[in-house]
PDB file of C-alpha atoms in Angstrom:
ATOM      1  CA  LYS K   1       8.659  39.658   0.032  1.00 82.00           C
ATOM      2  CA  GLU K   2      11.326  37.192  -1.041  1.00 93.00           C
ATOM      3  CA  VAL K   3      10.376  33.512  -0.955  1.00 97.00           C
ATOM      4  CA  ASN K   4      12.924  31.688   1.195  1.00 97.00           C
ATOM      5  CA  ALA K   5      11.367  28.259   1.672  1.00 98.00           C
ATOM      6  CA  LEU K   6       9.300  25.695  -0.231  1.00 98.00           C
ATOM      7  CA  PHE K   7       7.406  22.950   1.570  1.00 98.00           C
ATOM      8  CA  THR K   8       4.225  20.875   1.714  1.00 98.00           C
ATOM      9  CA  ARG K   9       1.826  20.566   4.635  1.00 98.00           C
ATOM     10  CA  ASP K  10       0.524  17.526   6.491  1.00 97.00           C
ATOM     11  CA  TYR K  11      -3.187  18.131   6.904  1.00 97.00           C
ATOM     12  CA  ASN K  12      -3.688  14.679   8.417  1.00 95.00           C
ATOM     13  CA  MET K  13      -2.130  15.755  11.726  1.00 94.00           C
ATOM     14  CA  VAL K  14      -4.659  18.417  12.786  1.00 96.00           C
ATOM     15  CA  HIS K  15      -8.285  19.457  12.541  1.00 94.00           C
ATOM     16  CA  ALA K  16      -9.171  21.588   9.531  1.00 94.00           C
ATOM     17  CA  SER K  17      -9.886  24.555  11.812  1.00 94.00           C
ATOM     18  CA  THR K  18      -6.307  24.624  13.208  1.00 95.00           C
ATOM     19  CA  LYS K  19      -4.772  27.956  12.220  1.00 96.00           C
ATOM     20  CA  TYR K  20      -1.134  26.912  11.872  1.00 97.00           C
ATOM     21  CA  LYS K  21      -0.871  23.606  10.038  1.00 97.00           C
ATOM     22  CA  PRO K  22       2.104  21.228  10.296  1.00 98.00           C
ATOM     23  CA  VAL K  23       4.759  21.229   7.596  1.00 98.00           C
ATOM     24  CA  GLN K  24       5.311  17.704   6.282  1.00 97.00           C
ATOM     25  CA  GLY K  25       8.715  16.459   7.391  1.00 95.00           C
ATOM     26  CA  GLY K  26       9.615  14.676   4.168  1.00 94.00           C
ATOM     27  CA  PHE K  27      10.295  17.706   1.974  1.00 97.00           C
ATOM     28  CA  LEU K  28      11.877  21.125   2.435  1.00 97.00           C
ATOM     29  CA  VAL K  29      13.760  23.506   0.140  1.00 97.00           C
ATOM     30  CA  LEU K  30      15.501  26.480   1.773  1.00 96.00           C
ATOM     31  CA  ARG K  31      17.346  29.514   0.492  1.00 96.00           C
ATOM     32  CA  PRO K  32      20.736  29.401   2.287  1.00 96.00           C
ATOM     33  CA  SER K  33      21.025  32.144   4.906  1.00 97.00           C
ATOM     34  CA  MET K  34      23.293  32.392   7.940  1.00 98.00           C
ATOM     35  CA  ASP K  35      20.882  34.900   9.491  1.00 97.00           C
ATOM     36  CA  THR K  36      18.031  32.395   9.204  1.00 97.00           C
ATOM     37  CA  TYR K  37      20.231  29.623  10.573  1.00 97.00           C
ATOM     38  CA  LYS K  38      21.218  31.724  13.594  1.00 98.00           C
ATOM     39  CA  GLU K  39      17.588  32.652  14.259  1.00 98.00           C
ATOM     40  CA  PHE K  40      16.595  28.982  14.198  1.00 98.00           C
ATOM     41  CA  CYS K  41      19.410  28.264  16.663  1.00 98.00           C
ATOM     42  CA  ASP K  42      18.137  31.031  18.938  1.00 98.00           C
ATOM     43  CA  ILE K  43      14.587  29.631  18.792  1.00 98.00           C
ATOM     44  CA  VAL K  44      15.734  26.126  19.684  1.00 97.00           C
ATOM     45  CA  GLN K  45      18.050  27.323  22.470  1.00 97.00           C
ATOM     46  CA  GLU K  46      15.324  29.504  23.969  1.00 97.00           C
ATOM     47  CA  GLY K  47      13.011  26.495  23.853  1.00 97.00           C
ATOM     48  CA  ASP K  48       9.720  28.367  24.059  1.00 98.00           C
ATOM     49  CA  PHE K  49       7.644  25.254  23.362  1.00 98.00           C
ATOM     50  CA  ARG K  50       4.708  25.409  25.734  1.00 97.00           C
ATOM     51  CA  ASN K  51       2.844  22.431  27.103  1.00 95.00           C
ATOM     52  CA  GLY K  52      -0.431  22.018  25.226  1.00 95.00           C
ATOM     53  CA  LYS K  53       0.185  25.127  23.090  1.00 96.00           C
ATOM     54  CA  GLY K  54       3.382  24.481  21.119  1.00 98.00           C
ATOM     55  CA  TRP K  55       5.974  26.958  19.833  1.00 98.00           C
ATOM     56  CA  GLY K  56       5.450  30.430  21.211  1.00 98.00           C
ATOM     57  CA  GLY K  57       2.114  29.208  22.513  1.00 97.00           C
ATOM     58  CA  VAL K  58       0.660  29.363  18.981  1.00 98.00           C
ATOM     59  CA  VAL K  59       1.978  26.512  16.762  1.00 98.00           C
ATOM     60  CA  GLY K  60       1.120  23.018  18.031  1.00 97.00           C
ATOM     61  CA  PRO K  61       0.839  20.661  19.636  1.00 96.00           C
ATOM     62  CA  PHE K  62       0.569  17.955  16.984  1.00 96.00           C
ATOM     63  CA  TYR K  63       2.679  15.014  15.858  1.00 95.00           C
ATOM     64  CA  GLY K  64       6.233  16.237  15.263  1.00 95.00           C
ATOM     65  CA  SER K  65       5.424  19.751  16.455  1.00 97.00           C
ATOM     66  CA  MET K  66       8.335  19.961  18.888  1.00 96.00           C
ATOM     67  CA  THR K  67      10.756  19.358  16.021  1.00 96.00           C
ATOM     68  CA  PHE K  68      10.647  19.837  12.257  1.00 95.00           C
ATOM     69  CA  GLN K  69       6.903  19.725  11.585  1.00 97.00           C
ATOM     70  CA  GLY K  70       6.238  22.463  14.134  1.00 98.00           C
ATOM     71  CA  ILE K  71       9.267  24.727  14.145  1.00 98.00           C
ATOM     72  CA  ILE K  72       9.123  25.295  10.371  1.00 98.00           C
ATOM     73  CA  PRO K  73       5.555  26.676  10.359  1.00 98.00           C
ATOM     74  CA  TYR K  74       6.350  28.623  13.545  1.00 98.00           C
ATOM     75  CA  TYR K  75       9.181  30.353  11.711  1.00 98.00           C
ATOM     76  CA  TYR K  76       7.668  30.807   8.244  1.00 98.00           C
ATOM     77  CA  ASP K  77       3.952  31.168   9.064  1.00 98.00           C
ATOM     78  CA  TYR K  78       4.030  32.969  12.399  1.00 98.00           C
ATOM     79  CA  LEU K  79       7.340  34.813  12.787  1.00 98.00           C
ATOM     80  CA  HIS K  80       7.995  35.551   9.088  1.00 97.00           C
ATOM     81  CA  PRO K  81       4.715  35.224   7.186  1.00 97.00           C
ATOM     82  CA  ASP K  82       4.635  35.410   3.379  1.00 97.00           C
ATOM     83  CA  THR K  83       8.270  34.358   3.033  1.00 97.00           C
ATOM     84  CA  ALA K  84       7.557  30.715   2.136  1.00 98.00           C
ATOM     85  CA  LEU K  85       5.505  28.917  -0.480  1.00 98.00           C
ATOM     86  CA  GLU K  86       3.383  25.814  -0.006  1.00 98.00           C
ATOM     87  CA  LEU K  87       3.734  23.459  -2.964  1.00 98.00           C
ATOM     88  CA  ASN K  88       1.097  21.083  -4.296  1.00 98.00           C
ATOM     89  CA  ARG K  89       1.513  17.956  -2.172  1.00 98.00           C
ATOM     90  CA  CYS K  90       0.063  15.811  -4.964  1.00 98.00           C
ATOM     91  CA  ILE K  91       3.126  16.636  -7.074  1.00 98.00           C
ATOM     92  CA  TYR K  92       5.839  17.202  -4.474  1.00 98.00           C
ATOM     93  CA  ASN K  93       6.165  14.883  -1.457  1.00 98.00           C
ATOM     94  CA  GLN K  94       3.256  12.740  -2.690  1.00 98.00           C
ATOM     95  CA  MET K  95       2.025  10.474   0.142  1.00 97.00           C
ATOM     96  CA  CYS K  96      -1.174   9.003  -1.335  1.00 97.00           C
ATOM     97  CA  ASP K  97      -3.171  10.357   1.616  1.00 97.00           C
ATOM     98  CA  ASN K  98      -6.936  10.609   1.924  1.00 97.00           C
ATOM     99  CA  PRO K  99      -7.853  14.298   1.546  1.00 97.00           C
ATOM    100  CA  ARG K 100     -11.032  13.957   3.637  1.00 97.00           C
ATOM    101  CA  ASP K 101     -11.817  13.076   7.232  1.00 96.00           C
ATOM    102  CA  GLN K 102     -13.830   9.930   6.517  1.00 96.00           C
ATOM    103  CA  ARG K 103     -13.035   6.654   4.793  1.00 95.00           C
ATOM    104  CA  THR K 104     -12.957   6.302   1.033  1.00 96.00           C
ATOM    105  CA  ILE K 105     -15.314   3.533  -0.079  1.00 94.00           C
ATOM    106  CA  ASP K 106     -15.104   2.061  -3.584  1.00 93.00           C
ATOM    107  CA  ASP K 107     -12.994   5.023  -4.701  1.00 94.00           C
ATOM    108  CA  VAL K 108     -15.670   7.487  -3.528  1.00 94.00           C
ATOM    109  CA  VAL K 109     -14.455  10.040  -0.970  1.00 95.00           C
ATOM    110  CA  HIS K 110     -16.573  10.977   2.052  1.00 96.00           C
ATOM    111  CA  GLY K 111     -16.458  13.673   4.696  1.00 97.00           C
ATOM    112  CA  LYS K 112     -14.988  17.150   4.805  1.00 96.00           C
ATOM    113  CA  CYS K 113     -11.711  18.291   3.295  1.00 97.00           C
ATOM    114  CA  ARG K 114      -8.844  18.253   5.792  1.00 96.00           C
ATOM    115  CA  THR K 115      -7.584  21.482   4.220  1.00 96.00           C
ATOM    116  CA  GLY K 116     -10.742  23.336   5.265  1.00 95.00           C
ATOM    117  CA  GLU K 117     -11.736  23.886   1.627  1.00 95.00           C
ATOM    118  CA  LEU K 118     -15.170  22.968   0.296  1.00 96.00           C
ATOM    119  CA  ASP K 119     -13.573  20.876  -2.424  1.00 96.00           C
ATOM    120  CA  CYS K 120     -10.071  19.410  -2.504  1.00 96.00           C
ATOM    121  CA  GLU K 121      -7.924  17.354  -4.824  1.00 97.00           C
ATOM    122  CA  ASP K 122      -7.456  13.668  -4.105  1.00 98.00           C
ATOM    123  CA  CYS K 123      -3.706  13.104  -4.529  1.00 98.00           C
ATOM    124  CA  ARG K 124      -4.318   9.389  -4.960  1.00 97.00           C
ATOM    125  CA  SER K 125      -5.898  10.122  -8.346  1.00 97.00           C
ATOM    126  CA  ARG K 126      -2.862  11.976  -9.696  1.00 97.00           C
ATOM    127  CA  PRO K 127      -1.200  10.339 -12.714  1.00 97.00           C
ATOM    128  CA  LEU K 128       2.205   8.908 -11.890  1.00 98.00           C
ATOM    129  CA  GLU K 129       3.725  11.117 -14.577  1.00 98.00           C
ATOM    130  CA  ASP K 130       2.789  14.239 -12.577  1.00 98.00           C
ATOM    131  CA  VAL K 131       4.632  13.179  -9.418  1.00 98.00           C
ATOM    132  CA  VAL K 132       8.055  14.777  -8.904  1.00 98.00           C
ATOM    133  CA  THR K 133       8.927  13.381  -5.454  1.00 97.00           C
ATOM    134  CA  SER K 134       7.274  10.839  -3.179  1.00 97.00           C
ATOM    135  CA  HIS K 135       7.353  10.249   0.560  1.00 97.00           C
ATOM    136  CA  PHE K 136       7.002   6.557   1.431  1.00 97.00           C
ATOM    137  CA  THR K 137       5.048   6.792   4.655  1.00 95.00           C
ATOM    138  CA  LEU K 138       1.436   5.716   4.075  1.00 95.00           C
ATOM    139  CA  CYS K 139       2.551   3.518   1.178  1.00 97.00           C
ATOM    140  CA  GLN K 140       5.225   2.054   3.490  1.00 97.00           C
ATOM    141  CA  LYS K 141       8.808   1.418   2.403  1.00 98.00           C
ATOM    142  CA  PRO K 142       9.534  -0.109  -1.015  1.00 98.00           C
ATOM    143  CA  TRP K 143      12.098  -2.499   0.494  1.00 98.00           C
ATOM    144  CA  TRP K 144       9.352  -4.118   2.564  1.00 98.00           C
ATOM    145  CA  CYS K 145       8.335  -6.007  -0.588  1.00 98.00           C
ATOM    146  CA  LEU K 146       4.642  -5.182  -0.327  1.00 98.00           C
ATOM    147  CA  PRO K 147       2.831  -5.886  -3.623  1.00 97.00           C
ATOM    148  CA  GLN K 148       0.177  -3.187  -3.048  1.00 95.00           C
ATOM    149  CA  SER K 149      -1.899  -5.211  -5.490  1.00 94.00           C
ATOM    150  CA  GLY K 150      -5.331  -4.455  -4.054  1.00 92.00           C
ATOM    151  CA  GLU K 151      -7.974  -2.433  -5.847  1.00 90.00           C
ATOM    152  CA  ARG K 152      -8.150   0.412  -3.332  1.00 92.00           C
ATOM    153  CA  ILE K 153      -7.357   3.821  -4.780  1.00 94.00           C
ATOM    154  CA  GLN K 154      -4.247   4.380  -2.662  1.00 92.00           C
ATOM    155  CA  GLU K 155      -2.829   0.934  -3.402  1.00 96.00           C
ATOM    156  CA  ARG K 156      -2.926   1.511  -7.141  1.00 96.00           C
ATOM    157  CA  LEU K 157      -0.748   4.612  -6.922  1.00 97.00           C
ATOM    158  CA  CYS K 158       1.461   3.151  -4.170  1.00 98.00           C
ATOM    159  CA  ARG K 159       2.210   0.166  -6.413  1.00 98.00           C
ATOM    160  CA  LYS K 160       3.226   2.485  -9.238  1.00 98.00           C
ATOM    161  CA  LEU K 161       5.456   4.562  -6.954  1.00 98.00           C
ATOM    162  CA  HIS K 162       7.125   1.467  -5.510  1.00 98.00           C
ATOM    163  CA  GLY K 163       7.569   0.206  -9.050  1.00 98.00           C
ATOM    164  CA  GLN K 164       9.476   3.370  -9.907  1.00 98.00           C
ATOM    165  CA  TRP K 165      11.736   2.878  -6.893  1.00 98.00           C
ATOM    166  CA  TYR K 166      12.648  -0.604  -8.136  1.00 98.00           C
ATOM    167  CA  ARG K 167      13.093   0.687 -11.684  1.00 98.00           C
ATOM    168  CA  ILE K 168      15.614   3.222 -10.353  1.00 98.00           C
ATOM    169  CA  ARG K 169      17.465   0.498  -8.438  1.00 98.00           C
ATOM    170  CA  SER K 170      17.498  -1.645 -11.575  1.00 98.00           C
ATOM    171  CA  ASP K 171      18.806   1.243 -13.679  1.00 98.00           C
ATOM    172  CA  LEU K 172      21.481   1.977 -11.069  1.00 97.00           C
ATOM    173  CA  GLU K 173      22.765  -1.574 -11.059  1.00 97.00           C
ATOM    174  CA  ALA K 174      22.642  -1.720 -14.864  1.00 97.00           C
ATOM    175  CA  SER K 175      24.772   1.448 -14.973  1.00 97.00           C
ATOM    176  CA  TRP K 176      27.400  -0.508 -13.009  1.00 96.00           C
ATOM    177  CA  GLY K 177      27.488  -3.183 -15.687  1.00 96.00           C
ATOM    178  CA  ARG K 178      25.168  -5.595 -13.868  1.00 96.00           C
ATOM    179  CA  SER K 179      22.057  -7.181 -15.343  1.00 96.00           C
ATOM    180  CA  GLY K 180      19.626  -4.834 -13.600  1.00 97.00           C
ATOM    181  CA  GLU K 181      17.656  -7.846 -12.422  1.00 97.00           C
ATOM    182  CA  GLY K 182      17.941  -9.703  -9.124  1.00 97.00           C
ATOM    183  CA  PRO K 183      17.601 -13.434  -8.369  1.00 97.00           C
ATOM    184  CA  GLY K 184      14.283 -13.099  -6.514  1.00 98.00           C
ATOM    185  CA  THR K 185      11.095 -14.625  -7.913  1.00 97.00           C
ATOM    186  CA  PHE K 186       8.413 -12.801  -5.913  1.00 98.00           C
ATOM    187  CA  ASP K 187       6.263 -10.568  -8.162  1.00 98.00           C
ATOM    188  CA  LYS K 188       9.233 -10.184 -10.478  1.00 97.00           C
ATOM    189  CA  GLU K 189       7.558  -7.721 -12.815  1.00 96.00           C
ATOM    190  CA  GLN K 190       7.087  -5.305  -9.909  1.00 98.00           C
ATOM    191  CA  PHE K 191      10.239  -5.914  -7.882  1.00 98.00           C
ATOM    192  CA  LYS K 192      12.746  -6.612 -10.724  1.00 98.00           C
ATOM    193  CA  GLY K 193      13.998  -9.725  -8.935  1.00 98.00           C
ATOM    194  CA  TYR K 194      14.948  -7.888  -5.742  1.00 98.00           C
ATOM    195  CA  CYS K 195      12.340  -9.578  -3.510  1.00 98.00           C
ATOM    196  CA  ASN K 196      12.199 -13.253  -2.527  1.00 97.00           C
ATOM    197  CA  ARG K 197       8.909 -13.113  -0.669  1.00 97.00           C
ATOM    198  CA  HIS K 198       6.270 -10.783   0.769  1.00 97.00           C
ATOM    199  CA  GLY K 199       7.385  -8.614   3.692  1.00 97.00           C
ATOM    200  CA  LYS K 200      10.482  -6.985   5.146  1.00 95.00           C
ATOM    201  CA  GLY K 201      12.462 -10.228   5.242  1.00 97.00           C
ATOM    202  CA  GLY K 202      12.043 -10.773   1.532  1.00 98.00           C
ATOM    203  CA  TYR K 203      14.167  -7.871   0.288  1.00 98.00           C
ATOM    204  CA  ILE K 204      17.479  -8.595  -1.452  1.00 98.00           C
ATOM    205  CA  PRO K 205      19.931  -5.729  -0.747  1.00 97.00           C
ATOM    206  CA  ILE K 206      22.407  -4.331  -3.270  1.00 97.00           C
ATOM    207  CA  GLU K 207      25.536  -6.467  -3.264  1.00 94.00           C
ATOM    208  CA  LYS K 208      29.003  -5.050  -2.763  1.00 93.00           C
ATOM    209  CA  PRO K 209      31.179  -3.741  -4.273  1.00 93.00           C
ATOM    210  CA  TYR K 210      29.021  -0.750  -5.069  1.00 92.00           C
ATOM    211  CA  GLY K 211      29.616   0.972  -8.389  1.00 89.00           C
ATOM    212  CA  ARG K 212      30.749  -2.124 -10.281  1.00 80.00           C
TER     213      ARG K 212
END
């Protein structure tokens, strides 16, 4: 069968034994198709989302199941199986999530794999160079000016990912003929001068006019 969609899953939302897992809402690649679009419209307009059972009584309920995170697996896993491909979430849509159902202590994972596998990769250990896209959810938003300077495994990768976000902002402003460095003094090596202090109120937005 032809592959018509690429996505990652969010195993944190359900028990490992759940048959139809949520699709993570931060990443989706689709092959354009008016037929697919019309079928999605029909599904939404019919509204067969059942209380306590989800779409068609088979997919859900879980966080986001009434919308994106549920309707996508309903379509591609249940109605049209084998027409989509799950990508490695450590490379695409990286969230720095704990792959197991118990706390990680001193970088040592505990508990069972949320994927239902006996062994599972810990995305938090992936080298930054392997990551293609990131979803700032567990790491929180880069513009919240959070140093992520602790020694926990997720903080180390979150800091690197946030650092890349600020590098891209710096490169963007430099491409406009600006210095690529803001006036802020808070953790300047990490935030490139675009944060005045810790927290949401410390962020220094891009100044107008944009592009010059």
